[in-house]
Coordinates of C-alpha atoms in Angstrom, one line a residue:
M178 CA -48.6 -29.3 -13.4
K179 CA -46.4 -29.9 -16.5
L180 CA -46.5 -26.9 -18.9
I181 CA -45.4 -27.3 -22.5
T182 CA -45.0 -25.4 -25.6
F183 CA -45.9 -27.5 -28.6
D184 CA -46.4 -27.5 -32.4
E185 CA -46.2 -24.0 -33.7
G186 CA -46.0 -22.2 -30.3
R187 CA -49.2 -23.3 -28.6
V188 CA -49.1 -23.6 -24.8
G189 CA -50.7 -26.4 -22.8
R190 CA -50.7 -28.4 -19.7
I191 CA -50.3 -32.2 -19.6
D192 CA -53.3 -34.1 -18.3
G193 CA -52.4 -37.8 -18.3
D194 CA -52.0 -38.8 -21.9
D195 CA -53.5 -35.6 -23.2
V196 CA -52.6 -31.9 -23.6
V197 CA -55.1 -29.3 -22.6
E198 CA -54.5 -26.1 -24.6
L199 CA -54.2 -22.9 -22.6
D200 CA -55.5 -19.6 -23.9
I201 CA -52.1 -17.7 -23.6
P202 CA -49.5 -17.0 -26.3
S203 CA -46.5 -18.3 -24.4
T204 CA -45.4 -19.8 -21.1
K205 CA -43.6 -16.6 -20.4
A206 CA -46.9 -14.8 -20.7
Y207 CA -48.4 -17.5 -18.5
F208 CA -46.1 -16.6 -15.6
E209 CA -46.5 -12.9 -16.3
A210 CA -50.3 -13.5 -15.8
E211 CA -49.5 -15.4 -12.6
G212 CA -51.1 -18.5 -14.0
R213 CA -54.5 -16.9 -14.2
V214 CA -55.3 -18.0 -17.7
G215 CA -58.2 -19.9 -19.3
E216 CA -58.4 -22.9 -21.6
T217 CA -59.3 -22.9 -25.3
G218 CA -61.4 -26.1 -25.0
E219 CA -59.0 -28.0 -27.3
V220 CA -57.6 -31.3 -26.0
V221 CA -55.2 -33.3 -28.1
P222 CA -53.2 -36.5 -27.4
L223 CA -49.8 -35.9 -26.0
D224 CA -48.2 -38.3 -28.4
S225 CA -49.6 -36.4 -31.4
V226 CA -47.9 -33.1 -30.6
R227 CA -44.3 -31.8 -31.3
L228 CA -42.7 -30.5 -28.1
R229 CA -40.8 -27.3 -28.4
A230 CA -38.5 -25.5 -25.9
P231 CA -40.9 -24.9 -23.0
I232 CA -40.0 -21.2 -22.6
V233 CA -37.9 -18.4 -24.0
P234 CA -37.2 -16.1 -21.1
K235 CA -36.4 -12.4 -21.1
K236 CA -33.2 -13.2 -19.2
F237 CA -31.3 -16.4 -18.7
F238 CA -28.9 -16.4 -15.7
H239 CA -26.3 -19.1 -16.1
T240 CA -24.5 -20.5 -13.0
A241 CA -21.0 -22.2 -13.0
G242 CA -19.0 -24.2 -10.5
N243 CA -21.8 -24.9 -8.1
F244 CA -21.5 -28.6 -7.5
A245 CA -18.8 -29.9 -5.1
A246 CA -17.5 -32.8 -7.3
H247 CA -17.5 -30.7 -10.5
H248 CA -15.9 -27.8 -8.8
E249 CA -13.0 -30.1 -7.7
E250 CA -12.6 -31.7 -11.1
L251 CA -12.4 -28.3 -12.7
Q252 CA -9.0 -27.9 -11.1
K253 CA -7.7 -30.5 -13.6
V254 CA -8.6 -28.3 -16.5
N255 CA -5.9 -25.8 -15.7
W256 CA -7.9 -22.7 -16.4
S257 CA -5.9 -19.5 -16.3
H258 CA -8.5 -18.1 -13.8
P259 CA -10.4 -19.9 -11.1
V260 CA -14.1 -20.7 -11.4
H261 CA -15.6 -19.6 -8.2
K262 CA -18.7 -21.4 -6.8
G263 CA -22.1 -20.0 -7.8
I264 CA -20.8 -17.3 -10.3
V265 CA -23.5 -16.2 -12.8
F266 CA -23.4 -14.8 -16.3
F267 CA -26.0 -14.3 -19.0
Q268 CA -26.8 -17.0 -21.6
N269 CA -27.8 -16.2 -25.1
V270 CA -31.6 -16.9 -25.3
D271 CA -31.4 -17.1 -29.1
A272 CA -29.4 -20.3 -28.7
I273 CA -32.3 -22.1 -27.0
I274 CA -33.6 -25.3 -28.6
G275 CA -36.1 -27.8 -27.4
P276 CA -36.5 -31.6 -27.0
E277 CA -35.4 -33.6 -30.1
D278 CA -34.1 -30.5 -31.7
P279 CA -30.6 -31.1 -33.2
I280 CA -27.4 -29.7 -31.6
V281 CA -25.5 -28.5 -34.7
Y282 CA -21.8 -29.3 -34.5
P283 CA -20.0 -26.1 -35.8
E284 CA -16.8 -27.9 -37.0
H285 CA -15.3 -24.6 -38.2
L286 CA -15.4 -23.3 -34.6
T287 CA -14.6 -26.2 -32.3
S288 CA -13.4 -29.8 -32.1
E289 CA -14.2 -30.1 -28.3
L290 CA -17.9 -30.1 -27.9
D291 CA -18.9 -30.9 -24.3
Y292 CA -22.1 -31.5 -22.3
E293 CA -23.2 -30.3 -18.9
L294 CA -26.4 -31.5 -17.2
E295 CA -28.1 -28.8 -15.1
L296 CA -31.3 -28.1 -13.2
A297 CA -32.9 -24.9 -14.4
V298 CA -35.2 -22.8 -12.2
I299 CA -38.1 -20.9 -13.7
L300 CA -38.9 -17.6 -11.9
G301 CA -42.6 -17.2 -11.7
K302 CA -42.7 -13.9 -9.9
P303 CA -40.6 -10.7 -10.6
G304 CA -38.5 -9.2 -7.9
K305 CA -35.2 -7.8 -6.7
F306 CA -33.2 -7.6 -3.5
F307 CA -35.1 -10.4 -1.7
S308 CA -33.8 -12.8 0.9
P309 CA -33.3 -16.6 0.7
E310 CA -36.4 -17.0 2.9
E311 CA -38.4 -15.1 0.3
A312 CA -36.9 -16.9 -2.7
W313 CA -39.3 -19.8 -2.8
D314 CA -42.1 -17.4 -3.5
H315 CA -40.4 -16.4 -6.7
I316 CA -39.6 -19.9 -7.9
A317 CA -42.4 -21.3 -10.1
G318 CA -40.9 -24.5 -11.4
F319 CA -38.1 -26.4 -13.0
T320 CA -36.8 -27.8 -16.3
V321 CA -33.8 -29.6 -17.6
F322 CA -30.9 -27.8 -19.2
N323 CA -27.9 -29.2 -21.1
D324 CA -25.1 -26.7 -21.2
I325 CA -23.3 -27.4 -24.5
T326 CA -19.8 -25.9 -24.4
A327 CA -17.0 -25.6 -26.9
R328 CA -14.0 -26.2 -24.5
D329 CA -11.3 -25.0 -26.9
I330 CA -13.1 -21.7 -27.2
Q331 CA -13.7 -21.6 -23.5
R332 CA -10.0 -22.0 -22.7
R333 CA -9.2 -19.0 -24.9
E334 CA -12.0 -17.0 -23.2
M335 CA -10.8 -17.9 -19.8
K336 CA -7.5 -16.1 -20.4
S337 CA -9.5 -13.0 -19.8
G338 CA -11.4 -14.7 -16.9
V339 CA -14.8 -14.9 -18.7
F340 CA -16.7 -17.4 -20.8
S341 CA -19.7 -16.6 -22.9
F342 CA -19.1 -17.3 -26.6
S343 CA -18.2 -20.9 -25.9
K344 CA -21.7 -21.5 -24.4
G345 CA -23.8 -19.2 -26.5
I346 CA -23.4 -20.5 -30.0
D347 CA -26.5 -21.4 -32.0
T348 CA -28.3 -24.6 -30.7
F349 CA -26.0 -24.8 -27.6
C350 CA -28.8 -24.2 -25.2
P351 CA -31.2 -27.2 -25.1
I352 CA -34.0 -27.0 -22.4
G353 CA -37.1 -29.1 -21.8
P354 CA -39.0 -31.2 -22.2
W355 CA -41.5 -29.2 -20.2
I356 CA -41.7 -27.0 -17.1
V357 CA -42.6 -28.9 -13.9
T358 CA -44.3 -26.6 -11.4
K359 CA -42.7 -26.6 -7.9
D360 CA -45.7 -28.2 -6.2
E361 CA -44.9 -31.5 -8.1
I362 CA -41.4 -31.6 -6.6
D363 CA -41.2 -32.7 -2.9
D364 CA -37.6 -31.6 -2.4
P365 CA -35.7 -30.0 -5.4
Q366 CA -32.5 -30.4 -3.3
K367 CA -32.7 -34.2 -3.5
L368 CA -33.1 -35.0 -7.2
A369 CA -31.0 -37.6 -9.0
M370 CA -29.3 -36.4 -12.2
E371 CA -27.9 -38.4 -15.0
L372 CA -26.6 -37.6 -18.5
R373 CA -26.2 -40.3 -21.2
V374 CA -24.5 -40.3 -24.6
N375 CA -25.7 -43.1 -26.9
G376 CA -27.0 -44.8 -23.8
E377 CA -23.7 -44.7 -21.9
V378 CA -23.8 -42.9 -18.6
R379 CA -21.4 -39.9 -18.6
Q380 CA -22.6 -37.8 -15.6
R381 CA -24.4 -38.9 -12.5
G382 CA -25.1 -36.9 -9.4
N383 CA -27.7 -35.3 -7.2
T384 CA -29.0 -31.8 -6.5
D385 CA -28.0 -32.3 -2.8
Q386 CA -24.4 -31.8 -3.9
M387 CA -24.9 -28.0 -4.6
L388 CA -22.5 -25.7 -2.8
V389 CA -25.0 -22.9 -3.0
T390 CA -28.6 -24.0 -2.4
L391 CA -31.4 -22.9 -4.6
P392 CA -32.9 -20.2 -2.4
H393 CA -29.5 -18.7 -1.7
L394 CA -28.5 -18.8 -5.4
V395 CA -31.8 -17.1 -6.5
A396 CA -31.7 -14.5 -3.7
Y397 CA -28.0 -13.7 -4.2
H398 CA -28.6 -12.8 -7.8
S399 CA -31.9 -11.0 -7.3
P400 CA -30.2 -7.5 -7.4
Q401 CA -29.9 -8.2 -11.2
I402 CA -33.7 -8.0 -11.2
F403 CA -35.8 -11.1 -12.1
S404 CA -38.8 -10.9 -14.5
A405 CA -41.6 -13.5 -14.6
G406 CA -40.4 -16.4 -16.8
D407 CA -36.7 -15.8 -16.3
I408 CA -34.4 -18.8 -15.9
I409 CA -31.5 -19.3 -13.6
T410 CA -29.5 -22.5 -13.9
T411 CA -27.8 -24.2 -11.0
G412 CA -24.5 -25.6 -12.3
T413 CA -23.5 -29.1 -13.5
I414 CA -22.5 -32.3 -11.8
S415 CA -19.2 -34.2 -12.3
G416 CA -18.3 -36.2 -15.4
V417 CA -17.9 -33.7 -18.2
A418 CA -15.7 -34.8 -21.1
A419 CA -13.1 -32.1 -20.6
I420 CA -11.8 -33.6 -17.3
Q421 CA -11.4 -37.1 -18.6
D422 CA -7.9 -38.5 -19.1
N423 CA -8.8 -39.0 -22.8
P424 CA -11.3 -36.2 -23.4
F425 CA -11.5 -36.7 -27.2
D426 CA -13.0 -40.1 -26.6
F427 CA -15.8 -38.3 -24.7
Y428 CA -16.4 -35.1 -26.6
L429 CA -19.7 -35.0 -28.7
R430 CA -19.6 -35.9 -32.4
P431 CA -22.3 -35.8 -35.1
G432 CA -24.4 -38.9 -34.8
D433 CA -24.4 -38.9 -31.0
V434 CA -27.7 -38.7 -29.0
V435 CA -27.6 -37.0 -25.6
E436 CA -30.2 -37.7 -22.9
A437 CA -30.2 -35.4 -19.9
E438 CA -32.4 -36.6 -17.1
I439 CA -33.4 -35.2 -13.7
D440 CA -35.7 -37.3 -11.5
G441 CA -39.1 -35.8 -11.3
V442 CA -38.4 -33.2 -13.9
G443 CA -38.0 -35.1 -17.1
T444 CA -35.6 -36.3 -19.8
L445 CA -34.3 -34.0 -22.5
R446 CA -33.1 -35.8 -25.6
N447 CA -31.2 -34.1 -28.4
P448 CA -29.2 -35.6 -31.4
V449 CA -25.9 -34.0 -32.5
V450 CA -25.8 -33.4 -36.3
S451 CA -23.1 -32.1 -38.6
W452 CA -23.2 -28.7 -40.2
Q453 CA -23.7 -30.3 -43.6
D454 CA -26.7 -32.4 -42.4
A455 CA -28.2 -29.3 -40.7
Y456 CA -27.9 -26.8 -43.5
G457 CA -27.1 -28.8 -46.7
V458 CA -23.8 -27.0 -47.3
P459 CA -20.3 -27.4 -46.0
A460 CA -19.3 -25.4 -42.9
P461 CA -18.1 -21.9 -43.6
A462 CA -14.5 -20.9 -43.3
K463 CA -13.3 -20.2 -39.8
V464 CA -13.1 -16.5 -38.9
D465 CA -10.1 -15.6 -36.7
W466 CA -9.0 -12.4 -35.2

């Protein structure tokens, strides 16, 4: 099943070229109800609806350094602290946007806007302190995540060994276009991944390159307590702008269009827009400490 949030917050499942509306206020509520929900009787054409971010979770667990090739290329960035495989921190859920929503370029904060394609896991069942063998029972499905990152801010944060602000700025958390339930994915550890900017391939990899597999990642962080509808991401593949010899030729700029695609899960498309175009006013003055 493909679950969507559409128009002004309605929830539905895709049935061919149509959307069958579900009688539930949110996809988070859908998972809290263990999928035992009815239908409203309303069926509308898929191409007539506006897709929104498929879910806004209670908690968003964000993984870094979990793909072998990306983990190796991070050594080129010269962080003041190492990025260990499979580390997790919290993402700002208020920064979530959906398909076709604009990523707003905050020019007063950064000049190094980067992309990171990731598979995101949707937790369908609450739990804590469970094993990798039990983890699959807690996984409900998957969506695409593009981890937008201000690298100049991240370098400053890393002097303290942390990064959060650089990834949690407004509109920096695109997810979508829908949630694919796990029964539709034969093997989530063998999914091709590709990110394109203006049609040019920037990242290409596969989920089989993970250093920490999905069940181990989910189980390892279960002591932090999962709620139904929570998200845990799985790290990005190689090819981010920051590690290029000429990164400023690769960093995102207003006018760019980013397509983040995972085989079997979907393609998440977002334009990058200037502050002026987004809000109709110049960017505010930079606030420094």
